[in-house]
Amino acid sequence: MPQLGLGVFQVAEDETTAAVLTALACGYRSIDTAALYGNEAAVGAAIKTCGILREDLFVTTKLWNSDQGTDKVRPAVERSLAKLGVDYVDLYLIHWPVPSTDRYVETWQAFERLSAEGLARAIGVSNFTIPHLRRLMAETSTVPSVNQIELHPGFQQQDLREFHAAHDIVTEAWSPLGQGAALAHPVVRDLAQRHGKTPAQIVLRWHIDIGNVAIPKSVTPSRISENIDVFDFELTTEDLRLLEALDTGTRVGPDPEAVGTRPSGFSTRIDQTL
Ligand code: NAD
């Protein structure tokens, strides 16, 4: 799985194809979408026209909360595959645990069947906490390959990252730039100046150095290009220590325990969908 990908949450359908094509031209090979985002078909249009072999791309999509449950998973993945115009996704994620409906275990068992059939090369989860992961491990036979979670300098999720490492689960960071908020911090700005890089590049390099997969979102070609240009410099141990100290435990998104039970406060669009 590439350590850097393009996220397309809140990218309008008519902007998505161009953003994905720009990213692929800049060297990205991993795209993160979701049924919720309403732009799988536009991602599919980019996949179809980009001229890159399917096996060289890494396509992730996610099952939306209302499609959890034994009988709903298969039709949901078929809809996503049809929109994306692919025979399989490289990674299929349960978007949120939705503890209030308590269907994530049976949903995961349906994911195991999709994996056996080859419709998803890898299966994982998103926004799962340690108790949710422990329950999957206790009640099913497959450990998720990936947990995609909110993770940025202001919200570093140390305990969950350690749990992932102990169980060979890839930590994938969503809102890796804290939706832009992390870029204004004086420590980040100072490091950017010292390394001759941008604040976004400092934060993304930090993700790479601590072993995360990161999927920054942008539709601006210069930023898309900037965000993958992070492999020609290294942060020092002291730099990493300074960045580690920025953790304030402050989310930009909702608490996974709450999603599906009440308005999330994350974005108007998600709130309307829940
Ligand atoms: P992000 O941290 O990637 O921030 C995106 C914002 O940062 C952009 O809107 C832009 O304003 C700014 N930005 C991007 N590159 C920049 C640069 N080089 N310089 C200055 N500003 C820059 O936040 P996000 O979009 O919330 O998260 C990224 C991706 O994570 C999403 O697109 C989606 O794929 C995924 N995601 C998943 C979940 C989930 O529940 N699984 C939730 C949210 C996001």
PDB file of N, CA and C in Angstrom, residues 88-144:
ATOM      1  N   TYR A  88     -12.337  -5.106  -8.796  1.00  0.00           N
ATOM      2  CA  TYR A  88     -12.003  -5.275  -7.381  1.00  0.00           C
ATOM      3  C   TYR A  88     -11.506  -3.942  -6.843  1.00  0.00           C
ATOM      4  N   VAL A  89     -11.619  -3.757  -5.539  1.00  0.00           N
ATOM      5  CA  VAL A  89     -10.914  -2.618  -4.925  1.00  0.00           C
ATOM      6  C   VAL A  89      -9.700  -3.183  -4.189  1.00  0.00           C
ATOM      7  N   ASP A  90      -8.706  -2.351  -4.046  1.00  0.00           N
ATOM      8  CA  ASP A  90      -7.504  -2.804  -3.337  1.00  0.00           C
ATOM      9  C   ASP A  90      -7.750  -2.834  -1.841  1.00  0.00           C
ATOM     10  N   LEU A  91      -8.610  -1.934  -1.368  1.00  0.00           N
ATOM     11  CA  LEU A  91      -8.915  -1.895   0.066  1.00  0.00           C
ATOM     12  C   LEU A  91     -10.362  -1.451   0.242  1.00  0.00           C
ATOM     13  N   TYR A  92     -11.115  -2.237   1.002  1.00  0.00           N
ATOM     14  CA  TYR A  92     -12.515  -1.890   1.311  1.00  0.00           C
ATOM     15  C   TYR A  92     -12.613  -1.735   2.825  1.00  0.00           C
ATOM     16  N   LEU A  93     -13.166  -0.598   3.232  1.00  0.00           N
ATOM     17  CA  LEU A  93     -13.202  -0.279   4.670  1.00  0.00           C
ATOM     18  C   LEU A  93     -14.636  -0.155   5.179  1.00  0.00           C
ATOM     19  N   ILE A  94     -14.875  -0.600   6.399  1.00  0.00           N
ATOM     20  CA  ILE A  94     -16.119  -0.242   7.115  1.00  0.00           C
ATOM     21  C   ILE A  94     -15.910   1.199   7.584  1.00  0.00           C
ATOM     22  N   HIS A  95     -16.750   2.131   7.119  1.00  0.00           N
ATOM     23  CA  HIS A  95     -16.454   3.565   7.289  1.00  0.00           C
ATOM     24  C   HIS A  95     -16.461   3.997   8.757  1.00  0.00           C
ATOM     25  N   TRP A  96     -17.447   3.555   9.523  1.00  0.00           N
ATOM     26  CA  TRP A  96     -17.535   3.873  10.966  1.00  0.00           C
ATOM     27  C   TRP A  96     -18.070   2.644  11.683  1.00  0.00           C
ATOM     28  N   PRO A  97     -17.708   2.450  12.937  1.00  0.00           N
ATOM     29  CA  PRO A  97     -18.218   1.265  13.650  1.00  0.00           C
ATOM     30  C   PRO A  97     -19.726   1.329  13.930  1.00  0.00           C
ATOM     31  N   VAL A  98     -20.265   2.505  14.136  1.00  0.00           N
ATOM     32  CA  VAL A  98     -21.686   2.702  14.480  1.00  0.00           C
ATOM     33  C   VAL A  98     -22.118   1.757  15.604  1.00  0.00           C
ATOM     34  N   PRO A  99     -21.539   1.921  16.798  1.00  0.00           N
ATOM     35  CA  PRO A  99     -21.867   1.018  17.900  1.00  0.00           C
ATOM     36  C   PRO A  99     -23.357   1.003  18.236  1.00  0.00           C
ATOM     37  N   SER A 100     -24.053   2.080  17.935  1.00  0.00           N
ATOM     38  CA  SER A 100     -25.481   2.155  18.297  1.00  0.00           C
ATOM     39  C   SER A 100     -26.317   1.111  17.568  1.00  0.00           C
ATOM     40  N   THR A 101     -25.886   0.697  16.373  1.00  0.00           N
ATOM     41  CA  THR A 101     -26.664  -0.332  15.659  1.00  0.00           C
ATOM     42  C   THR A 101     -26.076  -1.721  15.874  1.00  0.00           C
ATOM     43  N   ASP A 102     -24.842  -1.770  16.380  1.00  0.00           N
ATOM     44  CA  ASP A 102     -24.184  -3.031  16.730  1.00  0.00           C
ATOM     45  C   ASP A 102     -24.187  -4.053  15.582  1.00  0.00           C
ATOM     46  N   ARG A 103     -23.819  -3.586  14.388  1.00  0.00           N
ATOM     47  CA  ARG A 103     -23.785  -4.523  13.259  1.00  0.00           C
ATOM     48  C   ARG A 103     -22.387  -4.675  12.675  1.00  0.00           C
ATOM     49  N   TYR A 104     -21.385  -4.130  13.368  1.00  0.00           N
ATOM     50  CA  TYR A 104     -20.077  -4.158  12.703  1.00  0.00           C
ATOM     51  C   TYR A 104     -19.441  -5.539  12.698  1.00  0.00           C
ATOM     52  N   VAL A 105     -19.814  -6.420  13.622  1.00  0.00           N
ATOM     53  CA  VAL A 105     -19.227  -7.770  13.595  1.00  0.00           C
ATOM     54  C   VAL A 105     -19.786  -8.552  12.407  1.00  0.00           C
ATOM     55  N   GLU A 106     -21.099  -8.554  12.242  1.00  0.00           N
ATOM     56  CA  GLU A 106     -21.667  -9.281  11.089  1.00  0.00           C
ATOM     57  C   GLU A 106     -21.226  -8.646   9.770  1.00  0.00           C
ATOM     58  N   THR A 107     -21.048  -7.317   9.784  1.00  0.00           N
ATOM     59  CA  THR A 107     -20.569  -6.623   8.584  1.00  0.00           C
ATOM     60  C   THR A 107     -19.151  -7.080   8.252  1.00  0.00           C
ATOM     61  N   TRP A 108     -18.336  -7.219   9.289  1.00  0.00           N
ATOM     62  CA  TRP A 108     -16.958  -7.685   9.070  1.00  0.00           C
ATOM     63  C   TRP A 108     -16.945  -9.106   8.518  1.00  0.00           C
ATOM     64  N   GLN A 109     -17.851  -9.953   9.003  1.00  0.00           N
ATOM     65  CA  GLN A 109     -17.912 -11.324   8.473  1.00  0.00           C
ATOM     66  C   GLN A 109     -18.286 -11.315   6.990  1.00  0.00           C
ATOM     67  N   ALA A 110     -19.146 -10.383   6.608  1.00  0.00           N
ATOM     68  CA  ALA A 110     -19.476 -10.235   5.178  1.00  0.00           C
ATOM     69  C   ALA A 110     -18.241  -9.731   4.409  1.00  0.00           C
ATOM     70  N   PHE A 111     -17.459  -8.861   5.035  1.00  0.00           N
ATOM     71  CA  PHE A 111     -16.212  -8.398   4.402  1.00  0.00           C
ATOM     72  C   PHE A 111     -15.253  -9.569   4.188  1.00  0.00           C
ATOM     73  N   GLU A 112     -15.202 -10.483   5.153  1.00  0.00           N
ATOM     74  CA  GLU A 112     -14.309 -11.646   5.007  1.00  0.00           C
ATOM     75  C   GLU A 112     -14.699 -12.450   3.757  1.00  0.00           C
ATOM     76  N   ARG A 113     -16.002 -12.538   3.496  1.00  0.00           N
ATOM     77  CA  ARG A 113     -16.458 -13.279   2.312  1.00  0.00           C
ATOM     78  C   ARG A 113     -16.068 -12.528   1.031  1.00  0.00           C
ATOM     79  N   LEU A 114     -16.177 -11.190   1.043  1.00  0.00           N
ATOM     80  CA  LEU A 114     -15.767 -10.407  -0.135  1.00  0.00           C
ATOM     81  C   LEU A 114     -14.286 -10.610  -0.428  1.00  0.00           C
ATOM     82  N   SER A 115     -13.514 -10.673   0.639  1.00  0.00           N
ATOM     83  CA  SER A 115     -12.077 -10.862   0.487  1.00  0.00           C
ATOM     84  C   SER A 115     -11.802 -12.238  -0.135  1.00  0.00           C
ATOM     85  N   ALA A 116     -12.505 -13.267   0.364  1.00  0.00           N
ATOM     86  CA  ALA A 116     -12.305 -14.624  -0.170  1.00  0.00           C
ATOM     87  C   ALA A 116     -12.683 -14.678  -1.648  1.00  0.00           C
ATOM     88  N   GLU A 117     -13.672 -13.886  -2.039  1.00  0.00           N
ATOM     89  CA  GLU A 117     -14.104 -13.881  -3.449  1.00  0.00           C
ATOM     90  C   GLU A 117     -13.214 -13.019  -4.331  1.00  0.00           C
ATOM     91  N   GLY A 118     -12.353 -12.225  -3.736  1.00  0.00           N
ATOM     92  CA  GLY A 118     -11.440 -11.383  -4.518  1.00  0.00           C
ATOM     93  C   GLY A 118     -12.010 -10.032  -4.915  1.00  0.00           C
ATOM     94  N   LEU A 119     -13.181  -9.685  -4.392  1.00  0.00           N
ATOM     95  CA  LEU A 119     -13.756  -8.368  -4.738  1.00  0.00           C
ATOM     96  C   LEU A 119     -13.020  -7.246  -4.021  1.00  0.00           C
ATOM     97  N   ALA A 120     -12.405  -7.579  -2.905  1.00  0.00           N
ATOM     98  CA  ALA A 120     -11.550  -6.625  -2.190  1.00  0.00           C
ATOM     99  C   ALA A 120     -10.242  -7.349  -1.905  1.00  0.00           C
ATOM    100  N   ARG A 121      -9.145  -6.788  -2.420  1.00  0.00           N
ATOM    101  CA  ARG A 121      -7.839  -7.444  -2.197  1.00  0.00           C
ATOM    102  C   ARG A 121      -7.464  -7.412  -0.723  1.00  0.00           C
ATOM    103  N   ALA A 122      -7.827  -6.301  -0.060  1.00  0.00           N
ATOM    104  CA  ALA A 122      -7.593  -6.217   1.387  1.00  0.00           C
ATOM    105  C   ALA A 122      -8.840  -5.608   2.014  1.00  0.00           C
ATOM    106  N   ILE A 123      -9.092  -5.971   3.263  1.00  0.00           N
ATOM    107  CA  ILE A 123     -10.246  -5.420   3.978  1.00  0.00           C
ATOM    108  C   ILE A 123      -9.760  -4.780   5.278  1.00  0.00           C
ATOM    109  N   GLY A 124     -10.440  -3.711   5.628  1.00  0.00           N
ATOM    110  CA  GLY A 124     -10.049  -3.008   6.837  1.00  0.00           C
ATOM    111  C   GLY A 124     -11.215  -2.237   7.408  1.00  0.00           C
ATOM    112  N   VAL A 125     -10.911  -1.406   8.368  1.00  0.00           N
ATOM    113  CA  VAL A 125     -11.942  -0.645   9.063  1.00  0.00           C
ATOM    114  C   VAL A 125     -11.497   0.811   9.143  1.00  0.00           C
ATOM    115  N   SER A 126     -12.402   1.650   9.584  1.00  0.00           N
ATOM    116  CA  SER A 126     -12.085   3.061   9.748  1.00  0.00           C
ATOM    117  C   SER A 126     -12.783   3.547  11.004  1.00  0.00           C
ATOM    118  N   ASN A 127     -12.098   4.363  11.743  1.00  0.00           N
ATOM    119  CA  ASN A 127     -12.665   4.957  12.956  1.00  0.00           C
ATOM    120  C   ASN A 127     -12.974   3.929  14.050  1.00  0.00           C
ATOM    121  N   PHE A 128     -12.283   2.792  14.015  1.00  0.00           N
ATOM    122  CA  PHE A 128     -12.464   1.798  15.070  1.00  0.00           C
ATOM    123  C   PHE A 128     -11.525   2.130  16.238  1.00  0.00           C
ATOM    124  N   THR A 129     -12.041   1.945  17.452  1.00  0.00           N
ATOM    125  CA  THR A 129     -11.240   2.140  18.652  1.00  0.00           C
ATOM    126  C   THR A 129     -10.659   0.777  19.085  1.00  0.00           C
ATOM    127  N   ILE A 130      -9.820   0.792  20.100  1.00  0.00           N
ATOM    128  CA  ILE A 130      -9.238  -0.482  20.572  1.00  0.00           C
ATOM    129  C   ILE A 130     -10.339  -1.470  20.974  1.00  0.00           C
ATOM    130  N   PRO A 131     -11.357  -1.081  21.740  1.00  0.00           N
ATOM    131  CA  PRO A 131     -12.412  -2.055  22.075  1.00  0.00           C
ATOM    132  C   PRO A 131     -13.120  -2.620  20.830  1.00  0.00           C
ATOM    133  N   HIS A 132     -13.379  -1.790  19.832  1.00  0.00           N
ATOM    134  CA  HIS A 132     -14.015  -2.308  18.607  1.00  0.00           C
ATOM    135  C   HIS A 132     -13.105  -3.334  17.933  1.00  0.00           C
ATOM    136  N   LEU A 133     -11.802  -3.028  17.867  1.00  0.00           N
ATOM    137  CA  LEU A 133     -10.858  -3.953  17.226  1.00  0.00           C
ATOM    138  C   LEU A 133     -10.755  -5.256  18.024  1.00  0.00           C
ATOM    139  N   ARG A 134     -10.709  -5.123  19.343  1.00  0.00           N
ATOM    140  CA  ARG A 134     -10.626  -6.338  20.184  1.00  0.00           C
ATOM    141  C   ARG A 134     -11.836  -7.225  19.950  1.00  0.00           C
ATOM    142  N   ARG A 135     -12.985  -6.604  19.799  1.00  0.00           N
ATOM    143  CA  ARG A 135     -14.192  -7.406  19.605  1.00  0.00           C
ATOM    144  C   ARG A 135     -14.139  -8.140  18.257  1.00  0.00           C
ATOM    145  N   LEU A 136     -13.693  -7.464  17.214  1.00  0.00           N
ATOM    146  CA  LEU A 136     -13.554  -8.158  15.917  1.00  0.00           C
ATOM    147  C   LEU A 136     -12.598  -9.335  16.043  1.00  0.00           C
ATOM    148  N   MET A 137     -11.501  -9.117  16.767  1.00  0.00           N
ATOM    149  CA  MET A 137     -10.507 -10.187  16.904  1.00  0.00           C
ATOM    150  C   MET A 137     -11.074 -11.367  17.683  1.00  0.00           C
ATOM    151  N   ALA A 138     -11.903 -11.071  18.661  1.00  0.00           N
ATOM    152  CA  ALA A 138     -12.456 -12.139  19.502  1.00  0.00           C
ATOM    153  C   ALA A 138     -13.555 -12.911  18.776  1.00  0.00           C
ATOM    154  N   GLU A 139     -14.307 -12.234  17.916  1.00  0.00           N
ATOM    155  CA  GLU A 139     -15.521 -12.851  17.372  1.00  0.00           C
ATOM    156  C   GLU A 139     -15.428 -13.243  15.899  1.00  0.00           C
ATOM    157  N   THR A 140     -14.299 -12.893  15.233  1.00  0.00           N
ATOM    158  CA  THR A 140     -14.143 -13.270  13.827  1.00  0.00           C
ATOM    159  C   THR A 140     -12.729 -13.818  13.637  1.00  0.00           C
ATOM    160  N   SER A 141     -12.439 -14.268  12.418  1.00  0.00           N
ATOM    161  CA  SER A 141     -11.133 -14.919  12.234  1.00  0.00           C
ATOM    162  C   SER A 141     -10.121 -14.065  11.488  1.00  0.00           C
ATOM    163  N   THR A 142     -10.478 -12.821  11.139  1.00  0.00           N
ATOM    164  CA  THR A 142      -9.544 -11.978  10.378  1.00  0.00           C
ATOM    165  C   THR A 142      -9.268 -10.674  11.106  1.00  0.00           C
ATOM    166  N   VAL A 143      -7.998 -10.348  11.232  1.00  0.00           N
ATOM    167  CA  VAL A 143      -7.610  -9.050  11.797  1.00  0.00           C
ATOM    168  C   VAL A 143      -7.650  -8.027  10.648  1.00  0.00           C
ATOM    169  N   PRO A 144      -8.275  -6.855  10.848  1.00  0.00           N
ATOM    170  CA  PRO A 144      -8.265  -5.856   9.766  1.00  0.00           C
ATOM    171  C   PRO A 144      -6.841  -5.527   9.320  1.00  0.00           C
TER     172      PRO A 144
END
